[in-house]
Coordinates of N, CA and C and ligand atoms in Angstrom, one line a residue:
M15 N 15.6 -15.6 8.9 CA 14.9 -14.7 7.9 C 13.5 -14.4 8.5
G16 N 13.0 -13.1 8.2 CA 11.7 -12.8 8.7 C 10.8 -12.4 7.6
K17 N 9.5 -12.5 7.9 CA 8.4 -12.1 7.0 C 8.5 -10.6 6.6
N18 N 8.1 -10.3 5.4 CA 7.9 -8.9 5.0 C 6.7 -8.3 5.7
V19 N 7.0 -7.0 6.1 CA 5.8 -6.2 6.6 C 5.3 -5.5 5.3
V20 N 4.0 -5.8 5.0 CA 3.4 -5.2 3.8 C 2.3 -4.3 4.2
L21 N 2.6 -3.0 3.9 CA 1.6 -2.0 4.3 C 0.6 -1.7 3.2
V22 N -0.6 -1.9 3.4 CA -1.7 -1.7 2.4 C -2.7 -0.8 2.9
G23 N -3.7 -0.3 2.1 CA -4.7 0.6 2.6 C -4.9 1.7 1.5
F24 N -5.9 2.5 1.8 CA -6.2 3.5 0.8 C -5.2 4.6 0.6
M25 N -5.2 5.2 -0.6 CA -4.3 6.4 -0.9 C -4.4 7.4 0.4
G26 N -3.3 7.9 0.7 CA -3.3 8.9 1.7 C -3.3 8.4 3.1
T27 N -3.2 7.2 3.4 CA -3.2 6.6 4.7 C -1.8 6.7 5.3
G28 N -0.8 7.0 4.6 CA 0.6 7.2 5.1 C 1.5 6.0 4.9
K29 N 1.1 5.1 4.0 CA 1.9 3.9 3.7 C 3.4 4.2 3.5
S30 N 3.7 5.1 2.6 CA 5.1 5.3 2.3 C 5.9 6.0 3.4
R31 N 5.2 6.9 4.0 CA 5.9 7.7 5.1 C 6.1 6.8 6.3
V32 N 5.0 6.0 6.7 CA 5.1 5.1 7.8 C 6.2 3.9 7.5
G33 N 6.1 3.5 6.2 CA 7.0 2.4 5.8 C 8.4 2.7 6.0
S34 N 8.7 3.9 5.5 CA 10.2 4.3 5.6 C 10.7 4.5 7.0
I35 N 9.8 5.0 7.8 CA 10.1 5.1 9.3 C 10.3 3.7 9.9
L36 N 9.4 2.9 9.6 CA 9.4 1.5 10.2 C 10.6 0.7 9.7
A37 N 11.0 0.9 8.4 CA 12.2 0.2 7.9 C 13.4 0.6 8.7
R38 N 13.6 1.9 8.9 CA 14.7 2.4 9.7 C 14.7 1.8 11.1
K39 N 13.5 1.9 11.7 CA 13.4 1.2 13.1 C 13.8 -0.2 13.1
M40 N 13.4 -1.0 12.1 CA 13.6 -2.4 12.1 C 15.0 -2.8 11.4
R41 N 15.7 -1.8 10.9 CA 16.9 -2.0 10.1 C 16.7 -2.9 8.9
R42 N 15.6 -2.6 8.3 CA 15.3 -3.5 7.1 C 15.3 -2.6 5.8
R43 N 15.4 -3.2 4.7 CA 15.3 -2.5 3.5 C 13.8 -2.2 3.2
F44 N 13.6 -0.9 2.7 CA 12.2 -0.4 2.4 C 12.1 -0.4 0.9
I45 N 10.9 -1.0 0.5 CA 10.6 -0.9 -0.9 C 9.2 -0.3 -1.1
D46 N 9.1 0.8 -1.9 CA 7.8 1.4 -2.2 C 7.5 0.9 -3.6
L47 N 6.4 0.2 -3.6 CA 6.0 -0.4 -4.9 C 5.7 0.5 -6.0
D48 N 5.1 1.7 -5.7 CA 4.9 2.6 -6.8 C 6.2 3.1 -7.3
D49 N 7.2 3.4 -6.4 CA 8.5 3.8 -6.8 C 9.2 2.7 -7.8
E50 N 8.9 1.5 -7.4 CA 9.5 0.3 -8.2 C 8.9 0.3 -9.6
I51 N 7.6 0.6 -9.7 CA 7.0 0.7 -11.0 C 7.5 1.7 -11.8
V52 N 7.7 3.0 -11.2 CA 8.2 4.1 -11.9 C 9.6 3.8 -12.4
R53 N 10.4 3.2 -11.5 CA 11.8 2.8 -11.8 C 11.9 1.9 -13.0
Q54 N 11.1 0.8 -13.0 CA 11.1 -0.2 -14.0 C 10.6 0.4 -15.4
S55 N 9.5 1.2 -15.3 CA 8.9 1.7 -16.5 C 9.6 2.9 -17.1
G56 N 10.2 3.7 -16.2 CA 10.9 4.9 -16.6 C 9.9 6.1 -16.8
I57 N 8.7 5.9 -16.4 CA 7.8 7.1 -16.5 C 6.9 7.1 -15.2
S58 N 6.3 8.3 -15.0 CA 5.6 8.4 -13.7 C 4.3 7.6 -13.8
I59 N 3.6 7.4 -12.6 CA 2.4 6.7 -12.5 C 1.3 7.4 -13.3
K60 N 1.3 8.7 -13.2 CA 0.4 9.5 -13.9 C 0.4 9.3 -15.4
E61 N 1.7 9.3 -15.9 CA 1.9 9.0 -17.3 C 1.4 7.6 -17.7
I62 N 1.7 6.7 -16.9 CA 1.3 5.3 -17.2 C -0.2 5.3 -17.3
F63 N -1.0 5.9 -16.4 CA -2.4 6.0 -16.6 C -2.9 6.7 -17.8
D64 N -2.2 7.9 -18.0 CA -2.6 8.7 -19.1 C -2.3 8.0 -20.5
R65 N -1.2 7.4 -20.6 CA -0.8 6.9 -21.9 C -1.4 5.5 -22.2
Y66 N -1.4 4.7 -21.1 CA -1.8 3.3 -21.3 C -3.0 2.8 -20.6
G67 N -3.5 3.6 -19.6 CA -4.7 3.2 -18.9 C -4.4 2.4 -17.6
E68 N -5.5 2.3 -16.8 CA -5.3 1.6 -15.5 C -5.0 0.1 -15.7
D69 N -5.6 -0.5 -16.7 CA -5.3 -2.0 -16.8 C -3.8 -2.3 -16.9
R70 N -3.2 -1.4 -17.7 CA -1.7 -1.5 -17.9 C -1.0 -1.3 -16.6
F71 N -1.4 -0.3 -15.9 CA -0.8 0.0 -14.6 C -0.9 -1.2 -13.7
R72 N -2.1 -1.9 -13.7 CA -2.3 -3.0 -12.9 C -1.4 -4.2 -13.2
E73 N -1.1 -4.3 -14.5 CA -0.2 -5.3 -15.0 C 1.3 -5.1 -14.4
L74 N 1.6 -3.8 -14.5 CA 3.0 -3.5 -14.1 C 3.0 -3.6 -12.6
E75 N 2.0 -3.3 -11.9 CA 1.9 -3.5 -10.4 C 2.1 -4.9 -10.0
S76 N 1.4 -5.8 -10.8 CA 1.5 -7.2 -10.4 C 2.9 -7.8 -10.7
E77 N 3.6 -7.2 -11.8 CA 5.0 -7.6 -12.0 C 5.9 -7.2 -10.8
A78 N 5.6 -6.0 -10.3 CA 6.4 -5.5 -9.3 C 6.2 -6.4 -8.0
V79 N 4.9 -6.7 -7.8 CA 4.6 -7.5 -6.6 C 5.3 -8.9 -6.7
R80 N 5.3 -9.4 -7.9 CA 6.0 -10.7 -8.1 C 7.5 -10.7 -7.8
R81 N 8.1 -9.5 -8.1 CA 9.5 -9.4 -7.9 C 9.8 -9.3 -6.4
V82 N 9.0 -8.4 -5.7 CA 9.3 -8.3 -4.3 C 8.8 -9.4 -3.4
S83 N 7.9 -10.2 -3.8 CA 7.3 -11.2 -3.0 C 8.3 -12.5 -2.9
S84 N 9.3 -12.5 -3.6 CA 10.2 -13.6 -3.5 C 11.3 -13.3 -2.4
M85 N 11.3 -12.0 -2.0 CA 12.3 -11.6 -1.0 C 11.8 -11.7 0.4
E86 N 12.7 -11.5 1.3 CA 12.3 -11.5 2.8 C 12.9 -10.4 3.5
D87 N 12.4 -10.2 4.7 CA 13.0 -9.1 5.6 C 12.9 -7.7 5.1
L88 N 11.8 -7.5 4.3 CA 11.5 -6.1 3.8 C 10.4 -5.4 4.6
V89 N 10.4 -4.1 4.4 CA 9.2 -3.4 4.6 C 8.7 -2.9 3.2
I90 N 7.5 -3.2 3.0 CA 7.0 -2.9 1.6 C 5.8 -1.9 1.7
S91 N 5.8 -0.8 1.0 CA 4.5 -0.1 1.0 C 3.9 -0.2 -0.4
T92 N 2.6 -0.4 -0.5 CA 2.0 -0.7 -1.7 C 1.1 0.5 -2.2
G93 N 0.7 0.4 -3.4 CA -0.4 1.4 -3.9 C -1.8 1.0 -3.4
G94 N -2.6 2.0 -3.3 CA -3.9 1.7 -2.6 C -4.9 0.7 -3.3
G95 N -4.5 0.2 -4.5 CA -5.3 -0.7 -5.2 C -4.8 -2.0 -5.4
V96 N -3.7 -2.3 -4.7 CA -2.9 -3.6 -5.0 C -3.7 -4.8 -4.7
L97 N -4.6 -4.7 -3.7 CA -5.3 -5.9 -3.3 C -6.5 -6.3 -4.1
I98 N -6.8 -5.5 -5.1 CA -7.9 -5.8 -6.0 C -7.7 -7.0 -7.0
R99 N -6.4 -7.3 -7.1 CA -6.0 -8.5 -7.9 C -5.7 -9.7 -6.9
E100 N -6.5 -10.7 -7.0 CA -6.3 -11.8 -6.1 C -4.9 -12.4 -6.1
E101 N -4.3 -12.5 -7.3 CA -2.9 -13.0 -7.4 C -2.0 -12.1 -6.6
N102 N -2.2 -10.9 -6.5 CA -1.3 -9.9 -5.7 C -1.5 -10.3 -4.2
V103 N -2.7 -10.6 -3.8 CA -3.0 -10.9 -2.4 C -2.2 -12.2 -2.1
E104 N -2.3 -13.2 -2.9 CA -1.6 -14.5 -2.7 C -0.1 -14.3 -2.6
M105 N 0.4 -13.5 -3.6 CA 1.9 -13.4 -3.6 C 2.4 -12.6 -2.4
L106 N 1.7 -11.6 -2.1 CA 2.2 -10.7 -0.9 C 2.1 -11.6 0.4
K107 N 1.1 -12.5 0.5 CA 1.0 -13.2 1.7 C 1.9 -14.4 1.9
Q108 N 2.5 -14.7 0.7 CA 3.5 -15.9 0.8 C 4.6 -15.6 1.8
N109 N 5.1 -14.4 1.6 CA 6.3 -14.1 2.5 C 6.0 -12.9 3.4
G110 N 4.8 -12.5 3.6 CA 4.5 -11.3 4.2 C 3.3 -11.3 5.0
V111 N 3.4 -10.3 6.0 CA 2.1 -10.1 6.9 C 1.5 -8.7 6.3
L112 N 0.3 -8.7 6.0 CA -0.4 -7.5 5.5 C -1.0 -6.7 6.6
V113 N -0.6 -5.5 6.7 CA -1.0 -4.5 7.6 C -1.8 -3.4 7.0
C114 N -3.1 -3.2 7.3 CA -3.9 -2.2 6.6 C -3.8 -0.9 7.4
L115 N -3.4 0.2 6.8 CA -3.5 1.5 7.4 C -4.9 2.1 7.1
E116 N -5.5 2.5 8.2 CA -6.9 3.0 8.0 C -7.0 4.5 8.4
A117 N -8.0 5.2 7.6 CA -8.3 6.6 7.9 C -9.6 6.8 7.3
S118 N -10.4 7.8 7.9 CA -11.7 8.2 7.4 C -11.6 8.9 6.1
A119 N -12.6 9.0 5.3 CA -12.6 9.7 4.0 C -12.2 11.2 4.2
G120 N -12.7 11.8 5.2 CA -12.5 13.2 5.5 C -11.0 13.5 5.7
E121 N -10.4 12.6 6.6 CA -9.0 12.7 6.9 C -8.1 12.4 5.6
I122 N -8.5 11.5 4.8 CA -7.8 11.2 3.6 C -7.8 12.4 2.7
L123 N -8.9 13.1 2.6 CA -9.0 14.3 1.8 C -8.1 15.3 2.3
R124 N -8.2 15.4 3.6 CA -7.2 16.5 4.2 C -5.8 16.2 3.9
R125 N -5.5 14.9 3.9 CA -4.0 14.5 3.7 C -3.6 14.7 2.2
V126 N -4.4 14.2 1.3 CA -4.0 14.3 -0.1 C -4.3 15.7 -0.6
G127 N -5.2 16.4 0.0 CA -5.5 17.8 -0.3 C -5.7 18.1 -1.8
G128 N -5.0 19.2 -2.2 CA -5.1 19.5 -3.7 C -4.1 18.9 -4.5
R129 N -3.4 17.8 -3.9 CA -2.4 17.1 -4.7 C -3.1 16.3 -5.8
T130 N -2.7 16.5 -7.1 CA -3.5 15.8 -8.1 C -2.6 14.7 -8.9
H131 N -1.5 14.4 -8.3 CA -0.6 13.4 -9.0 C -1.3 12.0 -8.9
R132 N -2.3 11.8 -8.1 CA -3.0 10.5 -8.0 C -4.1 10.5 -9.1
P133 N -3.9 9.7 -10.1 CA -4.9 9.8 -11.3 C -6.3 9.5 -10.8
L134 N -6.5 8.6 -9.9 CA -7.9 8.2 -9.4 C -8.6 9.3 -8.7
L135 N -7.8 10.2 -8.1 CA -8.4 11.3 -7.3 C -8.5 12.6 -8.1
N136 N -8.0 12.5 -9.3 CA -8.0 13.8 -10.1 C -9.3 14.1 -10.7
V137 N -10.3 14.3 -9.8 CA -11.6 14.6 -10.2 C -12.2 15.7 -9.5
E138 N -13.4 16.3 -9.9 CA -14.0 17.4 -9.3 C -14.4 17.1 -7.8
D139 N -15.2 16.1 -7.7 CA -15.7 15.7 -6.5 C -14.8 14.7 -5.6
K140 N -13.8 15.3 -5.1 CA -12.8 14.3 -4.4 C -13.4 13.4 -3.3
I141 N -14.1 14.2 -2.4 CA -14.7 13.4 -1.2 C -15.6 12.3 -1.7
G142 N -16.4 12.6 -2.7 CA -17.3 11.6 -3.3 C -16.5 10.3 -3.8
A143 N -15.4 10.7 -4.6 CA -14.7 9.6 -5.2 C -14.0 8.8 -4.1
I144 N -13.5 9.5 -3.1 CA -12.8 8.8 -2.0 C -13.8 7.8 -1.2
E145 N -15.1 8.4 -0.9 CA -16.0 7.6 -0.3 C -16.5 6.4 -1.0
E146 N -16.6 6.6 -2.4 CA -17.2 5.5 -3.2 C -16.1 4.4 -3.3
K147 N -14.8 4.9 -3.5 CA -13.7 3.9 -3.7 C -13.4 3.1 -2.3
I148 N -13.5 3.8 -1.2 CA -13.3 3.1 0.0 C -14.3 2.0 0.2
E149 N -15.6 2.3 -0.1 CA -16.7 1.4 0.0 C -16.5 0.2 -0.9
E150 N -16.1 0.5 -2.2 CA -15.9 -0.4 -3.2 C -14.7 -1.4 -2.8
R151 N -13.7 -0.9 -2.1 CA -12.5 -1.6 -1.8 C -12.5 -2.3 -0.4
R152 N -13.6 -2.0 0.4 CA -13.6 -2.6 1.7 C -13.4 -4.1 1.8
R153 N -13.9 -4.8 0.9 CA -13.8 -6.2 0.9 C -12.3 -6.7 0.6
F154 N -11.6 -5.9 -0.2 CA -10.3 -6.2 -0.5 C -9.3 -5.9 0.7
Y155 N -9.6 -4.8 1.3 CA -8.7 -4.4 2.5 C -8.9 -5.4 3.6
A156 N -10.1 -6.1 3.6 CA -10.3 -7.1 4.6 C -9.4 -8.4 4.5
F157 N -8.7 -8.4 3.4 CA -7.7 -9.5 3.3 C -6.5 -9.3 4.1
A158 N -6.3 -8.1 4.7 CA -5.1 -7.8 5.5 C -5.2 -8.7 6.8
D159 N -4.0 -9.0 7.3 CA -3.9 -9.7 8.5 C -4.1 -8.9 9.7
L160 N -3.7 -7.6 9.6 CA -3.9 -6.7 10.8 C -4.3 -5.3 10.3
S161 N -4.8 -4.5 11.2 CA -5.1 -3.1 10.8 C -4.8 -2.2 11.9
V162 N -4.4 -1.0 11.4 CA -3.9 0.0 12.4 C -4.7 1.4 12.0
D163 N -5.3 2.0 13.0 CA -6.0 3.3 12.8 C -5.0 4.4 12.7
T164 N -4.8 5.1 11.7 CA -3.7 6.1 11.6 C -4.2 7.5 12.1
E165 N -5.3 7.6 12.6 CA -5.8 9.0 13.0 C -5.4 9.3 14.3
K166 N -4.8 8.3 15.0 CA -4.5 8.5 16.5 C -3.3 9.2 16.8
G167 N -2.4 9.4 15.7 CA -1.1 10.1 15.9 C -0.4 10.3 14.6
G168 N 0.9 10.8 14.8 CA 1.7 11.1 13.7 C 2.4 9.8 13.1
P169 N 3.1 9.9 12.0 CA 3.8 8.8 11.4 C 4.7 8.0 12.3
D170 N 5.4 8.7 13.2 CA 6.3 7.9 14.1 C 5.6 7.0 15.0
M171 N 4.5 7.5 15.6 CA 3.6 6.8 16.5 C 3.0 5.6 15.7
I172 N 2.5 5.9 14.5 CA 1.9 4.9 13.8 C 2.9 3.7 13.4
A173 N 4.1 4.1 13.0 CA 5.2 3.2 12.7 C 5.4 2.3 13.9
A174 N 5.4 2.9 15.1 CA 5.7 2.2 16.4 C 4.5 1.2 16.6
E175 N 3.3 1.6 16.3 CA 2.1 0.7 16.4 C 2.2 -0.5 15.5
V176 N 2.5 -0.1 14.3 CA 2.6 -1.3 13.3 C 3.7 -2.2 13.7
F177 N 4.8 -1.8 14.2 CA 5.9 -2.6 14.7 C 5.4 -3.5 15.8
K178 N 4.7 -3.0 16.8 CA 4.2 -3.8 17.9 C 3.2 -4.9 17.3
A179 N 2.2 -4.4 16.5 CA 1.2 -5.3 16.0 C 1.9 -6.4 15.3
F180 N 2.8 -6.2 14.4 CA 3.5 -7.1 13.6 C 4.3 -8.1 14.4
S181 N 5.1 -7.6 15.4 CA 5.9 -8.4 16.3 C 5.0 -9.3 17.1
D182 N 3.9 -8.8 17.6 CA 3.0 -9.7 18.4 C 2.4 -10.8 17.6
Y183 N 2.1 -10.4 16.3 CA 1.5 -11.4 15.3 C 2.4 -12.4 15.0
V184 N 3.7 -12.2 14.8 CA 4.7 -13.1 14.5 C 5.0 -14.0 15.7
K185 N 5.1 -13.4 16.9 CA 5.4 -14.0 18.1 C 4.3 -15.1 18.5
D186 N 3.1 -14.7 18.2 CA 1.9 -15.6 18.5 C 1.8 -16.7 17.5
G187 N 2.7 -16.7 16.5 CA 2.7 -17.7 15.5 C 1.5 -17.6 14.6
R188 N 0.9 -16.5 14.5 CA -0.3 -16.4 13.6 C 0.1 -16.2 12.2
D189 N 1.4 -16.0 11.9 CA 1.9 -15.8 10.5 C 2.0 -17.0 9.7
Ligands
LIG7 C1 -3.7 3.8 -6.5 C2 -3.0 4.3 -5.5 C3 -1.7 5.0 -5.7 C4 -1.1 4.4 -7.1 C5 -2.0 4.5 -8.1 C6 -3.3 3.8 -7.9 C7 -5.1 3.2 -6.1 O1 -0.8 4.7 -4.6 O2 -0.6 3.1 -6.9 O3 -2.3 5.9 -8.3 O4 -5.6 2.5 -7.0 O5 -5.6 3.4 -5.1 P1 -1.0 5.4 -3.2 O6 -1.9 4.6 -2.4 O7 0.4 5.3 -2.6 O8 -1.5 6.8 -3.4

């Protein structure tokens, strides 16, 4: 059995896209945590925020983390705020190696563009909100075991890089 690859990092860094490519490459099951939350609750992330607020979303997110953390051999992509709860960090690390995908605020804005389904970026000053949140979350992303710069290439290349970084990490016995 192998440790889960857990992709963390800010919104728009490509966690879901890279995760699905990586899972295919590693012949592993892929779980997107946001999709899990939507499946379990039966409503969209935006609706959860609108109707019940961010705190409720964070509770549902922790429940989803608990469910996936007991499994092995997965590739998991997470929502950008998952590490702000310490319990989530602990649970995800139990069976997993945390890989942080990184990108600059400008690149993130370019990638999420005008898409407004992300409640936390549904504001007038998007670049300001991104910069502020990245700063605020820097200390949480530092909990990751590895990090990969996603500005160097497309999702296939980044998936290959994550695979190599993860494999070396496990081989070196750092997990
Ligand atoms: C969030 C990121 C989103 C989603 C929710 C909250 C965050 O996921 O979980 O809107 O707090 O950064 P993505 O990182 O996949 O956009």
